[in-house]
mmCIF file with all atom_site columns, C-alpha atoms in Angstrom:
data_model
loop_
_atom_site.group_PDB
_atom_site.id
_atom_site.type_symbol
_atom_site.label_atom_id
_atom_site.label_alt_id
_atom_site.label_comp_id
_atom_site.label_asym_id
_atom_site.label_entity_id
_atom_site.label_seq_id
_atom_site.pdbx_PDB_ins_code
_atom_site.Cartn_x
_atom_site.Cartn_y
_atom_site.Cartn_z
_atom_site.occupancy
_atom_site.B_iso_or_equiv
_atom_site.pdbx_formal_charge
_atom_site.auth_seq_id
_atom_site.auth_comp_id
_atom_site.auth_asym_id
_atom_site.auth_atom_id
_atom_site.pdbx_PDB_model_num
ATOM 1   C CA . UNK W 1 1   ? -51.685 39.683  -108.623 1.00 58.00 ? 5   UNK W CA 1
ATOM 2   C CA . UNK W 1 2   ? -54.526 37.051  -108.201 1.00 63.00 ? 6   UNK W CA 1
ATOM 3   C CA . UNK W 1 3   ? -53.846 36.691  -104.800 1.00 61.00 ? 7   UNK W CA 1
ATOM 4   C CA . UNK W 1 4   ? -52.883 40.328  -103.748 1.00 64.00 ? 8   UNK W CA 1
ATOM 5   C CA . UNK W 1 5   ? -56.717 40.648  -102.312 1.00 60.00 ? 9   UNK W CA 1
ATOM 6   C CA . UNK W 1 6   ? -56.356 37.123  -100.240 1.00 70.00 ? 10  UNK W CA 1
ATOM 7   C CA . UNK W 1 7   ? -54.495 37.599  -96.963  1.00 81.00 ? 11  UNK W CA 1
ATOM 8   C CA . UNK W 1 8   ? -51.536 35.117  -96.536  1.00 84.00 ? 12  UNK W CA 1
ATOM 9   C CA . UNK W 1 9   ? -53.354 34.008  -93.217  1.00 87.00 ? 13  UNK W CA 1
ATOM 10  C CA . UNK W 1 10  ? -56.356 32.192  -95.355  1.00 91.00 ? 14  UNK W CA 1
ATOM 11  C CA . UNK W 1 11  ? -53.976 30.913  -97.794  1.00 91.00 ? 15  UNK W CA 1
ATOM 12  C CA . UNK W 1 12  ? -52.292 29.182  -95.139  1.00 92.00 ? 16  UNK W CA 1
ATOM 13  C CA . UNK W 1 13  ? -55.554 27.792  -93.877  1.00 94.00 ? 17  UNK W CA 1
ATOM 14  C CA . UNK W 1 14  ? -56.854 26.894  -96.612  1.00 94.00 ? 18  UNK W CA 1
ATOM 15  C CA . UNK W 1 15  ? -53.787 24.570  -97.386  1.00 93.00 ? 19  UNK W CA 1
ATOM 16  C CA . UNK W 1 16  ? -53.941 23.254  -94.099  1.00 95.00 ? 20  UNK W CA 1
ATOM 17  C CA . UNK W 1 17  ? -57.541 22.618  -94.575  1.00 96.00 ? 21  UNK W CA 1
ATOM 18  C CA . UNK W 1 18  ? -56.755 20.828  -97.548  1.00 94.00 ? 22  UNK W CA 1
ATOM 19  C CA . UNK W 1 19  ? -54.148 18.552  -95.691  1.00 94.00 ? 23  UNK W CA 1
ATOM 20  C CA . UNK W 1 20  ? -56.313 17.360  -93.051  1.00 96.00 ? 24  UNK W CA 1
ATOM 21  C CA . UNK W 1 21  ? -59.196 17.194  -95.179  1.00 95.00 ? 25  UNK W CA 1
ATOM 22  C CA . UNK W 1 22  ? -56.850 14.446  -96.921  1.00 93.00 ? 26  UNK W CA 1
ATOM 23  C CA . UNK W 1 23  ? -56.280 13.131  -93.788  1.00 95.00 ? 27  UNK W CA 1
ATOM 24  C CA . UNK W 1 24  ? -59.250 12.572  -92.142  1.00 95.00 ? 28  UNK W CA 1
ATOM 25  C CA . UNK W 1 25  ? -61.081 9.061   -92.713  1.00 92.00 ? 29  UNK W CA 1
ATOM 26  C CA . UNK W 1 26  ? -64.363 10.656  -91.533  1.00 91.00 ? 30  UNK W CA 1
ATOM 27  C CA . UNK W 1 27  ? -66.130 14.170  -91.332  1.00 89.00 ? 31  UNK W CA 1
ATOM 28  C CA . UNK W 1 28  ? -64.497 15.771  -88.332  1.00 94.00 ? 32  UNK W CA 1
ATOM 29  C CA . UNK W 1 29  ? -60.916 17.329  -88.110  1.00 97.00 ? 33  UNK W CA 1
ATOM 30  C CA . UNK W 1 30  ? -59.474 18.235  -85.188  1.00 97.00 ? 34  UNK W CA 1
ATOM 31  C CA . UNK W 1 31  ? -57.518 21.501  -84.186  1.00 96.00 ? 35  UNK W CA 1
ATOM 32  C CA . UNK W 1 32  ? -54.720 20.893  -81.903  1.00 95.00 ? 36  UNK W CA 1
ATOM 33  C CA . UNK W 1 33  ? -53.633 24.380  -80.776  1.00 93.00 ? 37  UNK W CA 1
ATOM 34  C CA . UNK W 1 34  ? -50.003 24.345  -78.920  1.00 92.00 ? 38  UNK W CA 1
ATOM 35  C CA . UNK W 1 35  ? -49.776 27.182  -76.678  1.00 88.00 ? 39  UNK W CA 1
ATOM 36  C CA . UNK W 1 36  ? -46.596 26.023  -74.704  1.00 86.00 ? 40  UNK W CA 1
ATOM 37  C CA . UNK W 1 37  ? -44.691 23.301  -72.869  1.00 88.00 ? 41  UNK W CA 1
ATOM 38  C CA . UNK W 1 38  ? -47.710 21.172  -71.521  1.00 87.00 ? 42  UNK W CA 1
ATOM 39  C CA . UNK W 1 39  ? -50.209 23.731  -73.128  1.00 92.00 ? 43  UNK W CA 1
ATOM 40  C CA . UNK W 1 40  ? -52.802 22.238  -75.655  1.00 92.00 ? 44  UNK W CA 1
ATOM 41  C CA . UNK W 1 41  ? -56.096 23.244  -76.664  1.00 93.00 ? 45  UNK W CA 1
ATOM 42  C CA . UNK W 1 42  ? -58.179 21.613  -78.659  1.00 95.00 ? 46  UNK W CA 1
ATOM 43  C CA . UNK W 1 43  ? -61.114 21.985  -81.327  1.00 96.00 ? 47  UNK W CA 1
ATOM 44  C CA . UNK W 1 44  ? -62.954 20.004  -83.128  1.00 97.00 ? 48  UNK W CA 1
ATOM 45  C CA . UNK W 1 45  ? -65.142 20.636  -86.477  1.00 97.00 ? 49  UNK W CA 1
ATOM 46  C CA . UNK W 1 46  ? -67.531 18.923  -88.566  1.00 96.00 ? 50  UNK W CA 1
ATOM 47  C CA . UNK W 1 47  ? -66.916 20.555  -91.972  1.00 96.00 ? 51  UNK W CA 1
ATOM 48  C CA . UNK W 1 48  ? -63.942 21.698  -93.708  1.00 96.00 ? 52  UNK W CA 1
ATOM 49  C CA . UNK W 1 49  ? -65.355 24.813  -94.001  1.00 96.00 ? 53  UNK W CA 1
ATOM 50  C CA . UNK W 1 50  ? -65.809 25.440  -90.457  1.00 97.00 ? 54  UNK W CA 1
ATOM 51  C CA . UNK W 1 51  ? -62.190 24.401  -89.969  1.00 97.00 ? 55  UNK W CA 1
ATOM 52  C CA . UNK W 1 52  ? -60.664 26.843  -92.407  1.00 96.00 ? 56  UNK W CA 1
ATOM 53  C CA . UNK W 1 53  ? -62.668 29.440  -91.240  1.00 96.00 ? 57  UNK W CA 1
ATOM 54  C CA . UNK W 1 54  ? -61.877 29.443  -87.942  1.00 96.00 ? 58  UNK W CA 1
ATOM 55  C CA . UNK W 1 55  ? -57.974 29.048  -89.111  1.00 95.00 ? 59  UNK W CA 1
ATOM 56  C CA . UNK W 1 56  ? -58.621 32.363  -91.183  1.00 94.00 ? 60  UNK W CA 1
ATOM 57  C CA . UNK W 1 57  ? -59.873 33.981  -88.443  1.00 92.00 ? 61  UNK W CA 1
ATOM 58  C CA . UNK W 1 58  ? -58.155 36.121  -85.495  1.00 86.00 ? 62  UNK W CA 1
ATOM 59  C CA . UNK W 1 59  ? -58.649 33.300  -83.204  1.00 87.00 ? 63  UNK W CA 1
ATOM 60  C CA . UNK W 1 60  ? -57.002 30.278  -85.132  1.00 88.00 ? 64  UNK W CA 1
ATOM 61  C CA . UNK W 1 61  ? -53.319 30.452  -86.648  1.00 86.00 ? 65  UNK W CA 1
ATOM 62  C CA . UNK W 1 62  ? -52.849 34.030  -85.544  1.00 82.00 ? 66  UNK W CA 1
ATOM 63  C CA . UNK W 1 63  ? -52.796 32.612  -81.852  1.00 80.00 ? 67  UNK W CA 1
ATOM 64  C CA . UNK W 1 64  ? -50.753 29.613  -82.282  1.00 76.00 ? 68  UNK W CA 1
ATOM 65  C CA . UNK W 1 65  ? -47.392 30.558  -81.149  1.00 85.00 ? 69  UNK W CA 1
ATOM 66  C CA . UNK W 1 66  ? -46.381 26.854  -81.987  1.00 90.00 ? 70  UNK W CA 1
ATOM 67  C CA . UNK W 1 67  ? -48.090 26.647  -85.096  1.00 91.00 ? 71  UNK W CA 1
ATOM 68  C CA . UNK W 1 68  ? -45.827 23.801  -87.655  1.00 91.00 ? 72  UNK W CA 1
ATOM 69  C CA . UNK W 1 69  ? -46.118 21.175  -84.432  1.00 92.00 ? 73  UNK W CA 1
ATOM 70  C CA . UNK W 1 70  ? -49.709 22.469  -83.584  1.00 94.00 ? 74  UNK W CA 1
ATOM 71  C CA . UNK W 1 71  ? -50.292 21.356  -87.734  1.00 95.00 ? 75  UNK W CA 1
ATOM 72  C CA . UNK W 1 72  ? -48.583 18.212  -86.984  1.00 95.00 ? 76  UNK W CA 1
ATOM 73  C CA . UNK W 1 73  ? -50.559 17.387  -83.964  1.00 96.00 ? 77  UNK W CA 1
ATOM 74  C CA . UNK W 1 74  ? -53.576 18.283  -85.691  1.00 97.00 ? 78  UNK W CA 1
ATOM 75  C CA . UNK W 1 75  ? -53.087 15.291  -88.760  1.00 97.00 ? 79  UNK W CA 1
ATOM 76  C CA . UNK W 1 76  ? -52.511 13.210  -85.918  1.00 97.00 ? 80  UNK W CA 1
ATOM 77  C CA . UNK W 1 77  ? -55.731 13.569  -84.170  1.00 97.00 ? 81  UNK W CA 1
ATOM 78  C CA . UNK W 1 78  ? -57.508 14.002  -87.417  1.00 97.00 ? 82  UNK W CA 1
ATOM 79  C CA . UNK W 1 79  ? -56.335 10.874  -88.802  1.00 97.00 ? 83  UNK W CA 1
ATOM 80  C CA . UNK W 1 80  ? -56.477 9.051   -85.394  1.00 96.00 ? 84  UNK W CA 1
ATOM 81  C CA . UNK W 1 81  ? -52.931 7.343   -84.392  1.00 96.00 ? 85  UNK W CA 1
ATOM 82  C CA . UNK W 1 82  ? -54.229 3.825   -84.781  1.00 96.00 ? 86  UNK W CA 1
ATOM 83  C CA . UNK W 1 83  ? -55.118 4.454   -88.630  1.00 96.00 ? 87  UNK W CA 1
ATOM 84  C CA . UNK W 1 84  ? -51.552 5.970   -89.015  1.00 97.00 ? 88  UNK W CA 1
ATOM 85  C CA . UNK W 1 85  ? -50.353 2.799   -87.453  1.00 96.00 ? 89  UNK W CA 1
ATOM 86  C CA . UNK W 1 86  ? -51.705 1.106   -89.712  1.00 95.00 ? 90  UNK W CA 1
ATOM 87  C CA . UNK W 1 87  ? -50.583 3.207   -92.307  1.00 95.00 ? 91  UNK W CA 1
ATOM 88  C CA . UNK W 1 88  ? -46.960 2.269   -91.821  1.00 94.00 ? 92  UNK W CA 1
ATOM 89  C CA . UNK W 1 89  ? -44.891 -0.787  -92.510  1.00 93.00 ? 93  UNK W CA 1
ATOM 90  C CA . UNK W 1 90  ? -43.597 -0.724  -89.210  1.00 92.00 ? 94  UNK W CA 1
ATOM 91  C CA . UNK W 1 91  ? -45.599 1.068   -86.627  1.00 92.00 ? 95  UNK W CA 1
ATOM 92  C CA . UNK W 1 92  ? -42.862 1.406   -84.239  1.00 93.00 ? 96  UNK W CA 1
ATOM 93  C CA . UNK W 1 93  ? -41.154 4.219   -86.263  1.00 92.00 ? 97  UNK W CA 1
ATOM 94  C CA . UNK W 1 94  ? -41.006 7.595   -84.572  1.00 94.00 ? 98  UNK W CA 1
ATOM 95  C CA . UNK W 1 95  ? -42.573 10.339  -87.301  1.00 95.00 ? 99  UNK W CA 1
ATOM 96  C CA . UNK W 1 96  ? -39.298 12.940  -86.427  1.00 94.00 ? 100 UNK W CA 1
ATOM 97  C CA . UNK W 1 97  ? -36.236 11.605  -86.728  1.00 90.00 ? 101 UNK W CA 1
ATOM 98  C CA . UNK W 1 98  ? -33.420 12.018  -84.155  1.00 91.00 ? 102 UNK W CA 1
ATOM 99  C CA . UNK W 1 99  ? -32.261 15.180  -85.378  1.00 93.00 ? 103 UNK W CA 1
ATOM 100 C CA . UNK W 1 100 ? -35.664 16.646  -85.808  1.00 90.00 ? 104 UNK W CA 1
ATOM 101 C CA . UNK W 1 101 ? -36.596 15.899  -89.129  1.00 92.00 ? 105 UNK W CA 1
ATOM 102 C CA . UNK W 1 102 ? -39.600 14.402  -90.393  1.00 93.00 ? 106 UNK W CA 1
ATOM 103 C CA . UNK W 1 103 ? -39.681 10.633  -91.570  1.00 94.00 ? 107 UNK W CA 1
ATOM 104 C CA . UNK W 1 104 ? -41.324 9.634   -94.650  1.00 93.00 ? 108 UNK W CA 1
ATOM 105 C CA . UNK W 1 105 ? -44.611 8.833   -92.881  1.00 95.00 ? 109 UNK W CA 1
ATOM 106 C CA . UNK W 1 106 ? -45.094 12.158  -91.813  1.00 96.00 ? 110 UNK W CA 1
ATOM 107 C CA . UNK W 1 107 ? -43.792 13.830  -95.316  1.00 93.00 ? 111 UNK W CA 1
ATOM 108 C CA . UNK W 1 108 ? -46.427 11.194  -96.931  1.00 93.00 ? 112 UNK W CA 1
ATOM 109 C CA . UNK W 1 109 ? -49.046 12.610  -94.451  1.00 95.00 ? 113 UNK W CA 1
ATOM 110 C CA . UNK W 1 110 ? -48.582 15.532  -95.338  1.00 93.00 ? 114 UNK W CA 1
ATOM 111 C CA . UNK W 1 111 ? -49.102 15.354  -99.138  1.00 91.00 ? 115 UNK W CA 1
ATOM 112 C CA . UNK W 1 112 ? -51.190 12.145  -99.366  1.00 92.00 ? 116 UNK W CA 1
ATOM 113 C CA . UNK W 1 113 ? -53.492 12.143  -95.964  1.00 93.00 ? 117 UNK W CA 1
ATOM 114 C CA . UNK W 1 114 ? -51.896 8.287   -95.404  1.00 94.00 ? 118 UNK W CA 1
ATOM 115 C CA . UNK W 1 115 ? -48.703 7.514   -93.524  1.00 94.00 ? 119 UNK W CA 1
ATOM 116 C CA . UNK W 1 116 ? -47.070 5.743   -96.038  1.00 94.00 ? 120 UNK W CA 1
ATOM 117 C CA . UNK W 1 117 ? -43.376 4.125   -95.630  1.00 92.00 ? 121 UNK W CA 1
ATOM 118 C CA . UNK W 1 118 ? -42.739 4.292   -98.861  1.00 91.00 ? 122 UNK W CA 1
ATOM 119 C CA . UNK W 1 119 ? -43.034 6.706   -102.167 1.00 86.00 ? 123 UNK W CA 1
ATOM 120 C CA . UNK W 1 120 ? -43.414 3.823   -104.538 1.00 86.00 ? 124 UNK W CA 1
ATOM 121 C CA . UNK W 1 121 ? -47.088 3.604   -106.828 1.00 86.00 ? 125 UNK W CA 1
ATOM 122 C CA . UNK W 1 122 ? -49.401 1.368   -104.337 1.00 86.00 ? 126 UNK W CA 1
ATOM 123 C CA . UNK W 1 123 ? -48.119 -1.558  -102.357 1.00 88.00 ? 127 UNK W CA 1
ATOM 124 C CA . UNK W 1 124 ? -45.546 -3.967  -103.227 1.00 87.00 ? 128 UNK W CA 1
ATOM 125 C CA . UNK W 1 125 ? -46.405 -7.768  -102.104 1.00 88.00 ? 129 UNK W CA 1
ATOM 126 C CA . UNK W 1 126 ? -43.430 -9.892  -101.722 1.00 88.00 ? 130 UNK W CA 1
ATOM 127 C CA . UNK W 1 127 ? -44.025 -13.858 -101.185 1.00 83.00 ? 131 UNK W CA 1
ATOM 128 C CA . UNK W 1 128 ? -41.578 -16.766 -100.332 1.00 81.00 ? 132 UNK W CA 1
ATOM 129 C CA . UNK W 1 129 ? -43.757 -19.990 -99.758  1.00 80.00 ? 133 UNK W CA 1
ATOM 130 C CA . UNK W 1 130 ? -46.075 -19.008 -96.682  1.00 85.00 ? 134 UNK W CA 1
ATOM 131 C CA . UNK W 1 131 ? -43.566 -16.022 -95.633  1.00 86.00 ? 135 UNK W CA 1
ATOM 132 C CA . UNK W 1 132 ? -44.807 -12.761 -97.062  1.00 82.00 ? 136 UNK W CA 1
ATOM 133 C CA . UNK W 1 133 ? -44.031 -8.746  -96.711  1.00 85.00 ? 137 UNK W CA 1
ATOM 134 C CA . UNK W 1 134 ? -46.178 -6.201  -97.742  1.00 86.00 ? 138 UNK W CA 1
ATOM 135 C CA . UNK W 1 135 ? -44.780 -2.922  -97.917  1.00 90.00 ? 139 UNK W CA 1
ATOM 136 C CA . UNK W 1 136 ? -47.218 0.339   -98.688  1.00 91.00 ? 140 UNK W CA 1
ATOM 137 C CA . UNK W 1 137 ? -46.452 2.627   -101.353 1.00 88.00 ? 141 UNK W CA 1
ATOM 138 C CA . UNK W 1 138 ? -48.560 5.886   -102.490 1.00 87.00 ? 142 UNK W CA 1
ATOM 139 C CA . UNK W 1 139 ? -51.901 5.312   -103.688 1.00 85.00 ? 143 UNK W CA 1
ATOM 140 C CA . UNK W 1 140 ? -53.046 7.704   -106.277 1.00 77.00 ? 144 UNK W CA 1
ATOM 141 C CA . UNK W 1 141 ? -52.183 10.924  -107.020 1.00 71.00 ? 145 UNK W CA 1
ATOM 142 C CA . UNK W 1 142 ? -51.649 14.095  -104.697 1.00 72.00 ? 146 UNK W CA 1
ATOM 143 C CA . UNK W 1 143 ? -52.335 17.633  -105.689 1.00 70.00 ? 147 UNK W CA 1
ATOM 144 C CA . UNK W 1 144 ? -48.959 18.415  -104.550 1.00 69.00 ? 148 UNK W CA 1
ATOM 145 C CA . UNK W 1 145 ? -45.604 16.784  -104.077 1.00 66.00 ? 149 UNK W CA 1
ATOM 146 C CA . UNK W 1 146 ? -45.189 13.374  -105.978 1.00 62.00 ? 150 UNK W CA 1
ATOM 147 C CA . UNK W 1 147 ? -45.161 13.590  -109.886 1.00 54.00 ? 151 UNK W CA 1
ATOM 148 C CA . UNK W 1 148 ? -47.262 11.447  -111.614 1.00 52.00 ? 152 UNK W CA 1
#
C-alpha cells in the first residue's frame, strides 16, 4: 500500500541511483545505455538526482532493452575500472564468471560501491618476515545485503 502510488519504474531507479551513488568516488555517475551488439550510449550526470530522474523518466530504463548489463556497465564507468582494480586482491579476475555469473567483486559492487574479494569485516593483513598479503574485506555496513 505505501508504494501503490510510486511506479515500479522509479523504484527501480531509485535503487540503482542508490548503487552507483555508492559507487562513485566523486560527483558524477555515468549512464551506460546498451542498445545492442556494439550499441552504447552514454550519459553522464552531476547529481544523483539528475541521474534518477532521468532513469524515472520515458527516456532512461524504459529504453534500455539491455538494461541488468547496461547497470553493470554503468558501476563500471561510475567507479572508473582502475579504482575497481584496485579494489580487488587480484585485479586480473574477470567480474562474470565462465558460466555467466557474477564474481564476488561485482556482488560486493553492487551492495557496497567497492569491489571487494572478500565478505570478511575490513582487510585482513597477513605477515611472514618481509613477505606480506593483504586481502580486502567489507568496510562498513551496507543498507542491503551483508548483516551486521
Amino acid at each position: 500500500e505505501r508504494f501503490a502510488s510510486v511506479r515500479a519504474q522509479e523504484l527501480l531507479a531509485f535503487a540503482i541511483t542508490r548503487m552507483l551513488h555508492t559507487a562513485a568516488p566523486d560527483a558524477r555517475y555515468v549512464w551506460c545505455s546498451i542498445a545492442g551488439r556494439g550499441c552504447a550510449f552514454r550519459y553522464e550526470f552531476s547529481s544523483a538526482a539528475a541521474l534518477q530522474t532521468w532513469l524515472a523518466s520515458d527516456d532512461g530504463l524504459a529504453c534500455a532493452p539491455c538494461q541488468v548489463l547496461s547497470m553493470v556497465c554503468s558501476l563500471l564507468l561510475t567507479r572508473g575500472l582502475s579504482t575497481i582494480r584496485d579494489d580487488m586482491d587480484d585485479a586480473s579476475v574477470p567480474l562474470v564468471g565462465v558460466f555467466g555469473h557474477c564474481s564476488q567483486e561485482l556482488t560486493n559492487l553492487c551492495l557496497t560501491g567497492r569491489a571487494t574479494t572478500n565478505i570478511f569485516d575490513g582487510d585482513l593483513a597477513f605477515e611472514d618476515g618481509e613477505d606480506s598479503l593483504r586481502l580486502k574485506g567489507v568496510s562498513g555496513f551496507p543498507e542491503v545485503g551483508f548483516l551486521p
